[in-house]
Each structure stands twice: as structure tokens, then as C-alpha cells.
mmCIF file of C-alpha atoms in Angstrom:
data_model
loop_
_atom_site.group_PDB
_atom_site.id
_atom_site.type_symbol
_atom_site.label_atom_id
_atom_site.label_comp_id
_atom_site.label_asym_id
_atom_site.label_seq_id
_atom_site.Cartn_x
_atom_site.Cartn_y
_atom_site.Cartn_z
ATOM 1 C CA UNK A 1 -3.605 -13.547 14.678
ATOM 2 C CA UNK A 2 -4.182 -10.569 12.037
ATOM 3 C CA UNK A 3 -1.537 -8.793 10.689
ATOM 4 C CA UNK A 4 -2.455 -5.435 9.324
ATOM 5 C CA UNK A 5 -0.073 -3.046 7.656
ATOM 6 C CA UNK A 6 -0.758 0.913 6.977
ATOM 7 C CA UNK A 7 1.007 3.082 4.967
ATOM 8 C CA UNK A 8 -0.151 6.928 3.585
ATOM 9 C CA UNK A 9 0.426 8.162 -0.026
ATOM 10 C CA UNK A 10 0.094 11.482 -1.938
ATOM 11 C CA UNK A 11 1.155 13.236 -5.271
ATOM 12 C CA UNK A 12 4.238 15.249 -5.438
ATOM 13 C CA UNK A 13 2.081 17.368 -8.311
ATOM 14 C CA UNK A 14 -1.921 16.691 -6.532
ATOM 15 C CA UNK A 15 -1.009 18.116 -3.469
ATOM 16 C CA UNK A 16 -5.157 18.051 -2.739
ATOM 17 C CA UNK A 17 -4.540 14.203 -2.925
ATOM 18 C CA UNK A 18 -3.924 11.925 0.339
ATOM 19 C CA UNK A 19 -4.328 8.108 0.310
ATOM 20 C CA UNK A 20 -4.386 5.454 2.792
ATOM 21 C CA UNK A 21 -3.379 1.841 2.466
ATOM 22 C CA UNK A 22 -3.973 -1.534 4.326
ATOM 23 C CA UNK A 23 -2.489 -4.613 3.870
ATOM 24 C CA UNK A 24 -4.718 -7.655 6.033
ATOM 25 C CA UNK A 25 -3.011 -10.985 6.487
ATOM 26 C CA UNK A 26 -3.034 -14.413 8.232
ATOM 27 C CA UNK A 27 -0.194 -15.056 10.568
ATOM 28 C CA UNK A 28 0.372 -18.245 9.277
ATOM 29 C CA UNK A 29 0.680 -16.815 5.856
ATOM 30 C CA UNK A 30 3.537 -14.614 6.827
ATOM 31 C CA UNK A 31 6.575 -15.978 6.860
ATOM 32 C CA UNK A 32 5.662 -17.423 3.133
ATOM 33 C CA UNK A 33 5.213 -14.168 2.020
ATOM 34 C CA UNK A 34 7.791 -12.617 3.571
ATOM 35 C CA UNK A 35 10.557 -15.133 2.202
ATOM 36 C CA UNK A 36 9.540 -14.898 -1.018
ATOM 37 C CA UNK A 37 8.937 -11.178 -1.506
ATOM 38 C CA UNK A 38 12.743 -10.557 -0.181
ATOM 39 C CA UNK A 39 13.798 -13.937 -2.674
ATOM 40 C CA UNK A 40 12.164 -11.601 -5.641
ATOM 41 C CA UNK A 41 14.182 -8.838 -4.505
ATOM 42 C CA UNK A 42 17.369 -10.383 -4.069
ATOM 43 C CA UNK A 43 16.811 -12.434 -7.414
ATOM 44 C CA UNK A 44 16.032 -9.061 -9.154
ATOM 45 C CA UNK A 45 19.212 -7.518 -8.331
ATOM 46 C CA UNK A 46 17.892 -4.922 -5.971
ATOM 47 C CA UNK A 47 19.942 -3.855 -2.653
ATOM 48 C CA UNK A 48 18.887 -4.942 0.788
ATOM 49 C CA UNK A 49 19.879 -1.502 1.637
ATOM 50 C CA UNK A 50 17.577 0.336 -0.252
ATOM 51 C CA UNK A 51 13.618 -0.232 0.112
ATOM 52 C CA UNK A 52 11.179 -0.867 -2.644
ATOM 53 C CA UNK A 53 8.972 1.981 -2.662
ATOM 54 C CA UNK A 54 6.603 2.666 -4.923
ATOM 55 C CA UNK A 55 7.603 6.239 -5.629
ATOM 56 C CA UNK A 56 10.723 4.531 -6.960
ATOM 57 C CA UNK A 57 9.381 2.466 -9.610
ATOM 58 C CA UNK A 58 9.521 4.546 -12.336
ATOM 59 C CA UNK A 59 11.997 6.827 -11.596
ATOM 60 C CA UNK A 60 15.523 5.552 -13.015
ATOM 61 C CA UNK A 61 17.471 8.465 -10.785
ATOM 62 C CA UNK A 62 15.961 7.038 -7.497
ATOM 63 C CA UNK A 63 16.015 3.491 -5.163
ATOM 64 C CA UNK A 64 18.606 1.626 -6.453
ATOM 65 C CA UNK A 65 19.661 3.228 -9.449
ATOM 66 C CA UNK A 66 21.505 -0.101 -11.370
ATOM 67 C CA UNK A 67 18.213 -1.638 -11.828
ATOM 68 C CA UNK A 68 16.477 -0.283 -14.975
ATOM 69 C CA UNK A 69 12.682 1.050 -15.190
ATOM 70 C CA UNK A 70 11.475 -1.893 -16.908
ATOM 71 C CA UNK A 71 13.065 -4.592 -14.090
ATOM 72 C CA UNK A 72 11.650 -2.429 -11.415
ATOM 73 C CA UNK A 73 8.099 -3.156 -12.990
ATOM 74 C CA UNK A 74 9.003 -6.993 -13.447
ATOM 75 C CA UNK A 75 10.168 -7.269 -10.009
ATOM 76 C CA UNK A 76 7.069 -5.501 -8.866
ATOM 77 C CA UNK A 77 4.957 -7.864 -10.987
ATOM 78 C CA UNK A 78 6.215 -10.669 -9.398
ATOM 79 C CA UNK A 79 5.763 -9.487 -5.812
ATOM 80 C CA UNK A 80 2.336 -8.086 -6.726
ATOM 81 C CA UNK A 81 1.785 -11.976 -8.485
ATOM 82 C CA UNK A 82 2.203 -13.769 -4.855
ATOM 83 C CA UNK A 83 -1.484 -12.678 -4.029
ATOM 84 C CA UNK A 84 -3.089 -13.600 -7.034
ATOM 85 C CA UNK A 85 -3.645 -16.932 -6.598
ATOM 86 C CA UNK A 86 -6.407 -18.951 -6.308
ATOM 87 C CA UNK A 87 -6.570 -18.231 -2.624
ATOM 88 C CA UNK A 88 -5.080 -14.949 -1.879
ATOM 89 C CA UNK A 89 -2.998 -14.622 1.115
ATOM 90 C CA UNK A 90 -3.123 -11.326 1.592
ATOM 91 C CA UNK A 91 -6.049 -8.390 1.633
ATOM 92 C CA UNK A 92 -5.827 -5.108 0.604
ATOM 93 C CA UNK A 93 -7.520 -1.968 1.123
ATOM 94 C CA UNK A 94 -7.894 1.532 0.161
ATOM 95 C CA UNK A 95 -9.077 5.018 0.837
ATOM 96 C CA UNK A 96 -8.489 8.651 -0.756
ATOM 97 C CA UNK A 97 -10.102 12.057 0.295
ATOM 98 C CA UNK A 98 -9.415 15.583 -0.295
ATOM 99 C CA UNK A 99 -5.874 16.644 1.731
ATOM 100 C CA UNK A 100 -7.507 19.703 3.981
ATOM 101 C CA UNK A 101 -3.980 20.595 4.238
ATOM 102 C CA UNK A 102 -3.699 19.417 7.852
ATOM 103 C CA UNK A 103 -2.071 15.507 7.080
ATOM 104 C CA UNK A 104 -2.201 14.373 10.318
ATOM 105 C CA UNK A 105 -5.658 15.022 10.821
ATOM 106 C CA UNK A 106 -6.574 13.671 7.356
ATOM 107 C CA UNK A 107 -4.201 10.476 8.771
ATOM 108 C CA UNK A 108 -6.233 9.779 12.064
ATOM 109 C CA UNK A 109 -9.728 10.214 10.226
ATOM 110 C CA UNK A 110 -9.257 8.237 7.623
ATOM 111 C CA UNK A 111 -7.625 5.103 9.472
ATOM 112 C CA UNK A 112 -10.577 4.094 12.072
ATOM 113 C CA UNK A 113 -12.648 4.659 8.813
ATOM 114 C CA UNK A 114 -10.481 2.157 6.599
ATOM 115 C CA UNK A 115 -10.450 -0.486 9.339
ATOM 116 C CA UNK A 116 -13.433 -0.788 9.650
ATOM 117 C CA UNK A 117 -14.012 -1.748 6.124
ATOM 118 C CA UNK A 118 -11.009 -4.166 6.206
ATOM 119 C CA UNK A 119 -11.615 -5.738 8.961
ATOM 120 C CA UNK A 120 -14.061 -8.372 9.734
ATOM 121 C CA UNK A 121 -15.794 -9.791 12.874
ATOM 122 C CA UNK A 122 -12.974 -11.691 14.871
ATOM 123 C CA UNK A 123 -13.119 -15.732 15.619
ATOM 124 C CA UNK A 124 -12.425 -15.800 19.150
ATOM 125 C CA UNK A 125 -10.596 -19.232 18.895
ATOM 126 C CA UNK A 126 -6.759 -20.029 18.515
ATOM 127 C CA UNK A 127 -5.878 -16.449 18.739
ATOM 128 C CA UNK A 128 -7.728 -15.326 16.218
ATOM 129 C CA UNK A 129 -8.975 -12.266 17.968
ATOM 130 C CA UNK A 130 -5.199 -10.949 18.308
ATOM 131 C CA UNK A 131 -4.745 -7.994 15.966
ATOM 132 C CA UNK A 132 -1.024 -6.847 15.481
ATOM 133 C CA UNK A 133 -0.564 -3.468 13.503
ATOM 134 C CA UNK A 134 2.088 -1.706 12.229
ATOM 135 C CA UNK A 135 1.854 1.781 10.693
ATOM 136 C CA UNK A 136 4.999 3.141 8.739
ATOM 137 C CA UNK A 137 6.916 5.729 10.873
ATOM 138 C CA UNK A 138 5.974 9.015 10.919
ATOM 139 C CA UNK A 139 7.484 12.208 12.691
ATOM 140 C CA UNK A 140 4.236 13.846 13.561
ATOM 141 C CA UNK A 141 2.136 10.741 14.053
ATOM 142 C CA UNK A 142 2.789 8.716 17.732
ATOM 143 C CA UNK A 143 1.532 5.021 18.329
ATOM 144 C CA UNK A 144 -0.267 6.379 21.172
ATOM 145 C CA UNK A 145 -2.003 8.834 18.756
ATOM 146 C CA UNK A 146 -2.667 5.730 16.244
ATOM 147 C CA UNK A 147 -3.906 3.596 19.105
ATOM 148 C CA UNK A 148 -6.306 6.406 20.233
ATOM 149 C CA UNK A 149 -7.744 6.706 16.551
ATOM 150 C CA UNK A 150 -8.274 2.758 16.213
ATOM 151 C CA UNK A 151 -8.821 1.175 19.599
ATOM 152 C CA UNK A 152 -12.851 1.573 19.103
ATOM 153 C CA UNK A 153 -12.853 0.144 16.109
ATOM 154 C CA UNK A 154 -10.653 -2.712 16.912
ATOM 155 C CA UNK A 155 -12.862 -3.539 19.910
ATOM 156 C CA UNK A 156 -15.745 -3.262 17.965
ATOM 157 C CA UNK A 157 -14.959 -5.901 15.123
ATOM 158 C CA UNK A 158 -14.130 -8.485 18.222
ATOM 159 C CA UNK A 159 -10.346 -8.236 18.339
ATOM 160 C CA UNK A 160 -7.338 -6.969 21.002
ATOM 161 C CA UNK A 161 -4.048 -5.200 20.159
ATOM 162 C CA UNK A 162 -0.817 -7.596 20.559
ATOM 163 C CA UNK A 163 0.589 -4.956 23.023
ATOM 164 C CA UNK A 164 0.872 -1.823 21.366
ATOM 165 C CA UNK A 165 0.459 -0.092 17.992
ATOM 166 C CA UNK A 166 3.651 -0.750 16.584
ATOM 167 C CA UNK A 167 6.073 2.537 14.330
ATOM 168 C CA UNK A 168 8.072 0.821 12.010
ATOM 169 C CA UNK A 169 10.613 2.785 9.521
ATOM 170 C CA UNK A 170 10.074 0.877 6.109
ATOM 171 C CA UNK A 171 13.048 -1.210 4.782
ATOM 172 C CA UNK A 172 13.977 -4.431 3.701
ATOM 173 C CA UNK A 173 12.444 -6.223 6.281
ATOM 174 C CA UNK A 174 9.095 -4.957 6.579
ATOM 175 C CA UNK A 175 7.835 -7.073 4.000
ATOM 176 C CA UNK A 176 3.637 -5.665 4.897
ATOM 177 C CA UNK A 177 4.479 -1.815 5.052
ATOM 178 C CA UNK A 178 6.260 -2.304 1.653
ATOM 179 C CA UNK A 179 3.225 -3.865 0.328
ATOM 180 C CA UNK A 180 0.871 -1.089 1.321
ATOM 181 C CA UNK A 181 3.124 1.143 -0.096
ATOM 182 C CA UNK A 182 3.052 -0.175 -3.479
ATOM 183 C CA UNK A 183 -0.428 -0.614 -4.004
ATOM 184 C CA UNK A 184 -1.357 2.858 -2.017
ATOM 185 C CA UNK A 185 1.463 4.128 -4.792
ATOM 186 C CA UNK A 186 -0.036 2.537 -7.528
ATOM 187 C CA UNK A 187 -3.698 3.178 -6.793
ATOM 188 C CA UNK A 188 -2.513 7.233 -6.155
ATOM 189 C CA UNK A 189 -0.969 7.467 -9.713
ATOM 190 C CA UNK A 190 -4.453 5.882 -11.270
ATOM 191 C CA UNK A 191 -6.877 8.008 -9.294
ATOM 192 C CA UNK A 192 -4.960 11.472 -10.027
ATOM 193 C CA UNK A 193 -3.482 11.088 -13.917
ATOM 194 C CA UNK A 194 -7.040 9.426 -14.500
ATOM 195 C CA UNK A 195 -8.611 13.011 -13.013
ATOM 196 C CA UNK A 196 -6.459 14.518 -15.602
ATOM 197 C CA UNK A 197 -8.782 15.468 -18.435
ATOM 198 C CA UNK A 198 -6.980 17.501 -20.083
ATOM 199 C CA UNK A 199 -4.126 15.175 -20.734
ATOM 200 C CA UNK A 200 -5.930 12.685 -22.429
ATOM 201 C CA UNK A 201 -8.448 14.930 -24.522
ATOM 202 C CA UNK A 202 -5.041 16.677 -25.705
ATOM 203 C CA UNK A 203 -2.863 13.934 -26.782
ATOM 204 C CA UNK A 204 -4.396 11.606 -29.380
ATOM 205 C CA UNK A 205 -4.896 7.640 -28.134
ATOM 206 C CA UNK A 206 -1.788 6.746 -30.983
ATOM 207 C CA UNK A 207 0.643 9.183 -29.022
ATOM 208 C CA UNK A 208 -0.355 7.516 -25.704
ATOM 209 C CA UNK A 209 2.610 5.214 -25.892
ATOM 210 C CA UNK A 210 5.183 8.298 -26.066
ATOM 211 C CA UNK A 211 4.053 9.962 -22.866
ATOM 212 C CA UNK A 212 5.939 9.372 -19.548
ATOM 213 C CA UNK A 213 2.300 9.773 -17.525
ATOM 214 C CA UNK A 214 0.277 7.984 -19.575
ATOM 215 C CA UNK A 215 2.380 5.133 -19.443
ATOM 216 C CA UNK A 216 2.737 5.222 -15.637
ATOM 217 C CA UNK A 217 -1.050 5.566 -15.896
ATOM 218 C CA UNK A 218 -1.399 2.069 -18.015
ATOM 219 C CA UNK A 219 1.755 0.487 -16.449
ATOM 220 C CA UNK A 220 0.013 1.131 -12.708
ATOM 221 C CA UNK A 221 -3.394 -0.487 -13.785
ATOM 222 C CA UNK A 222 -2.170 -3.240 -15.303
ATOM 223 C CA UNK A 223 0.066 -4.159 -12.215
ATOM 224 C CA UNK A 224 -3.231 -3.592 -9.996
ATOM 225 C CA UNK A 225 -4.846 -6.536 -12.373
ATOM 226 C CA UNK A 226 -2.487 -8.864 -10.759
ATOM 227 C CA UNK A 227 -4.164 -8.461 -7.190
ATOM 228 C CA UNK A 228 -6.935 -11.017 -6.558
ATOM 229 C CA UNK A 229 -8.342 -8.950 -3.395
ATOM 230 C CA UNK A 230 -7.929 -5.145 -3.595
ATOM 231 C CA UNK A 231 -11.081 -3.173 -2.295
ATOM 232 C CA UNK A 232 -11.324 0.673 -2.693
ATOM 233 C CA UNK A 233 -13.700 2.673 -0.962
ATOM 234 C CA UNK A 234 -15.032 6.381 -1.107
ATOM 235 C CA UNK A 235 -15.386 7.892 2.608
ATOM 236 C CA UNK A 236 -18.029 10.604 2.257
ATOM 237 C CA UNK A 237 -17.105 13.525 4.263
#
């Protein structure tokens, strides 16, 4: 069975941004990861009660506020490290466009569009057609709406839904959603303080280290090295 894992992401200060995230995975691989993602947490201090979001990663007044900047980023290294091995057990995949100001819309355009480049023809053997897929919760957004946007594609690369799209409110315990968080995160802060031309033309390369962006800039690359398969992708509109 395929696991697949969506989550959207934006910038508090791009508003014209909006990103979506996909985490692909084995079945069998799960429970692996899943163990030893929460392990990394627990051994890092941070609070089953509060989720590790990206948006949280370098901001000391947010998440769990005992754990320091620069143990967030270790913590995240390590979690981020558990798919760079020789043979990755997880698959990630991304997409950015324009926000037309309607998110929703943006939302159920974009994700038939992603799937279909993460997704590859199923095996129809042992299950392997069985798609399961979780989307982090949303207000506005309804599985049925979700299941509407996908179900084409789905059918089209071979596989069928494990009952129904699934709305899960991120947490401790959903291990894939967090994942596609922090890389969607990530990948946002690279694409939009990258765009930035200004910022970088006006503060010379030996002050780099003393700005707060440029060092998320550098900090959020480097932690996107760590991935052995992340594939962005441009949807023309």
C-alpha cells in the first residue's frame, strides 16, 4: 500500500506565495519511520503536546519554547537524516504557484497536478494498488472535496483509495503530515528570501552571517541537502 501525505504552505510576508507538499511512502516502511521520528523528538526534549512545525523552527517565542533555535535545527536534521540513506524510505514532492487570492481553489488545482508527478504506475500485486491519503485538516477544504480533485488521477496511475480521503489535524502522531510540513516549510523560505533581490544586493556576502533571513535562507538549504529524494516541479498555468 502507498502512503501519501499533503500538507499546504505560504509566507506570512509573500502573501502571493502558496506551496504544496507530498510525502510518498511504503507501508512497510512506516512504522520504522514513525518510531524513530517520535524517538528524535522525545530524545530532543520536545513535548508530545506540541507539534513540530516548520513555522516553528526558527522562532524561539513559538512550539515549545524550552528548546532553543539551534536544537530545533538539530532535531530537524536528524528527522530530515532518516531519508537520506542509501535507499530512501520516503519520497517527497513539491509545487508552488502564484496565490490568486482564492486558497482553496489554488489547493484543489494544484493537488491532482502534484500527484500526478509523485505518483507512479501502481503494481497490482500484494496490495500494491491501495493508495491511503491523508491531507492536513482544513476548515474550508472537505475530504469529499479532496476526493473529487484526486480520484481521476488516482485511477489513472492504477491505484484505489483505502476507503476515503482521510482529514487529519497535525500532532504528534502524524508522523507523514509533519514531514510534508517541514520540507513544504523549508522549500517556502528558499523559494521566497531567494526572490528577494534586494536583500542580498544590499547587504554585503561578510554581513550575511548577522542577518536573521539570510540565515534562515542558508540554514533551510542546507537541511534540504540531507533529503536523498526531494523533486520540485513548476506547474505552468
Amino acid at each position: 500500500m502507498k502512503l501519501v501525505f499533503i500538507d499546504e504552505t505560504g509566507d506570512s510576508k509573500c502573501l502571493e506565495y502558496f506551496g504544496l507538499s507530498c510525502v510518498v511512502i511504503d507501508s512497510s516502511f512506516y512504522r520504522k519511520v514513525k518510531e524513530e521520528f517520535q524517538q528524535i523528538l522525545v530524545g530532543g526534549g520536545w513535548r508530545k503536546d506540541i507539534e513540530f512545525k516548520g513555522s516553528y523552527l526558527f522562532s524561539a517565542s513559538k512550539g515549545d519554547i524550552d528548546i532553543e533555535v539551534e536544537k530545533r535545527i538539530e532535531i530537524a536534521e536528524k528527522i530530515l537524516k532518516l531519508n537520506a540513506k542509501k535507499n530512501s524510505r520516503m519520497k517527497f514532492y513539491y509545487v508552488s504557484k502564484n496565490n490568486s487570492g482564492k486558497q482553496k481553489d489554488d489547493y484543489l488545482s494544484l493537488l491532482p497536478q502534484l500527484l500526478d508527478k509523485a505518483l507512479q504506475r501502481a503494481q497490482k500485486k500484494q496490495g500494491k494498488d491501495v493508495l491511503c491519503l491523508h491531507y492536513d485538516q482544513r476548515k474550508d477544504i472537505s475530504p469529499r472535496e479532496v476526493y473529487d480533485s484526486v480520484v481521476s488521477v488516482v485511477k489513472k496511475k492504477g491505484y484505489i483509495l483505502l476507503e476515503n480521503v482521510s482529514s487529519s489535524g497535525s500532532c504528534y502522531h502524524t508522523v507523514g503530515i509533519l514531514y510534508a510540513d517541514l520540507v513544504g516549510y523549508l522549500l517556502a523560505r528558499v523559494e521566497t528570501i531567494s526572490s528577494d533581490s534586494e536583500l542580498f544586493e544590499n547587504i554585503p556576502p561578510e554581513e550575511w552571517e548577522n542577518n536573521g533571513k539570510i540565515r534562515k535562507y542558508k540554514s533551510s538549504k542546507d537541511l534540504l541537502k540531507l533529503i536523498k529524494s526531494l523533486n520540485v516541479f513548476e506547474i505552468k498555468e
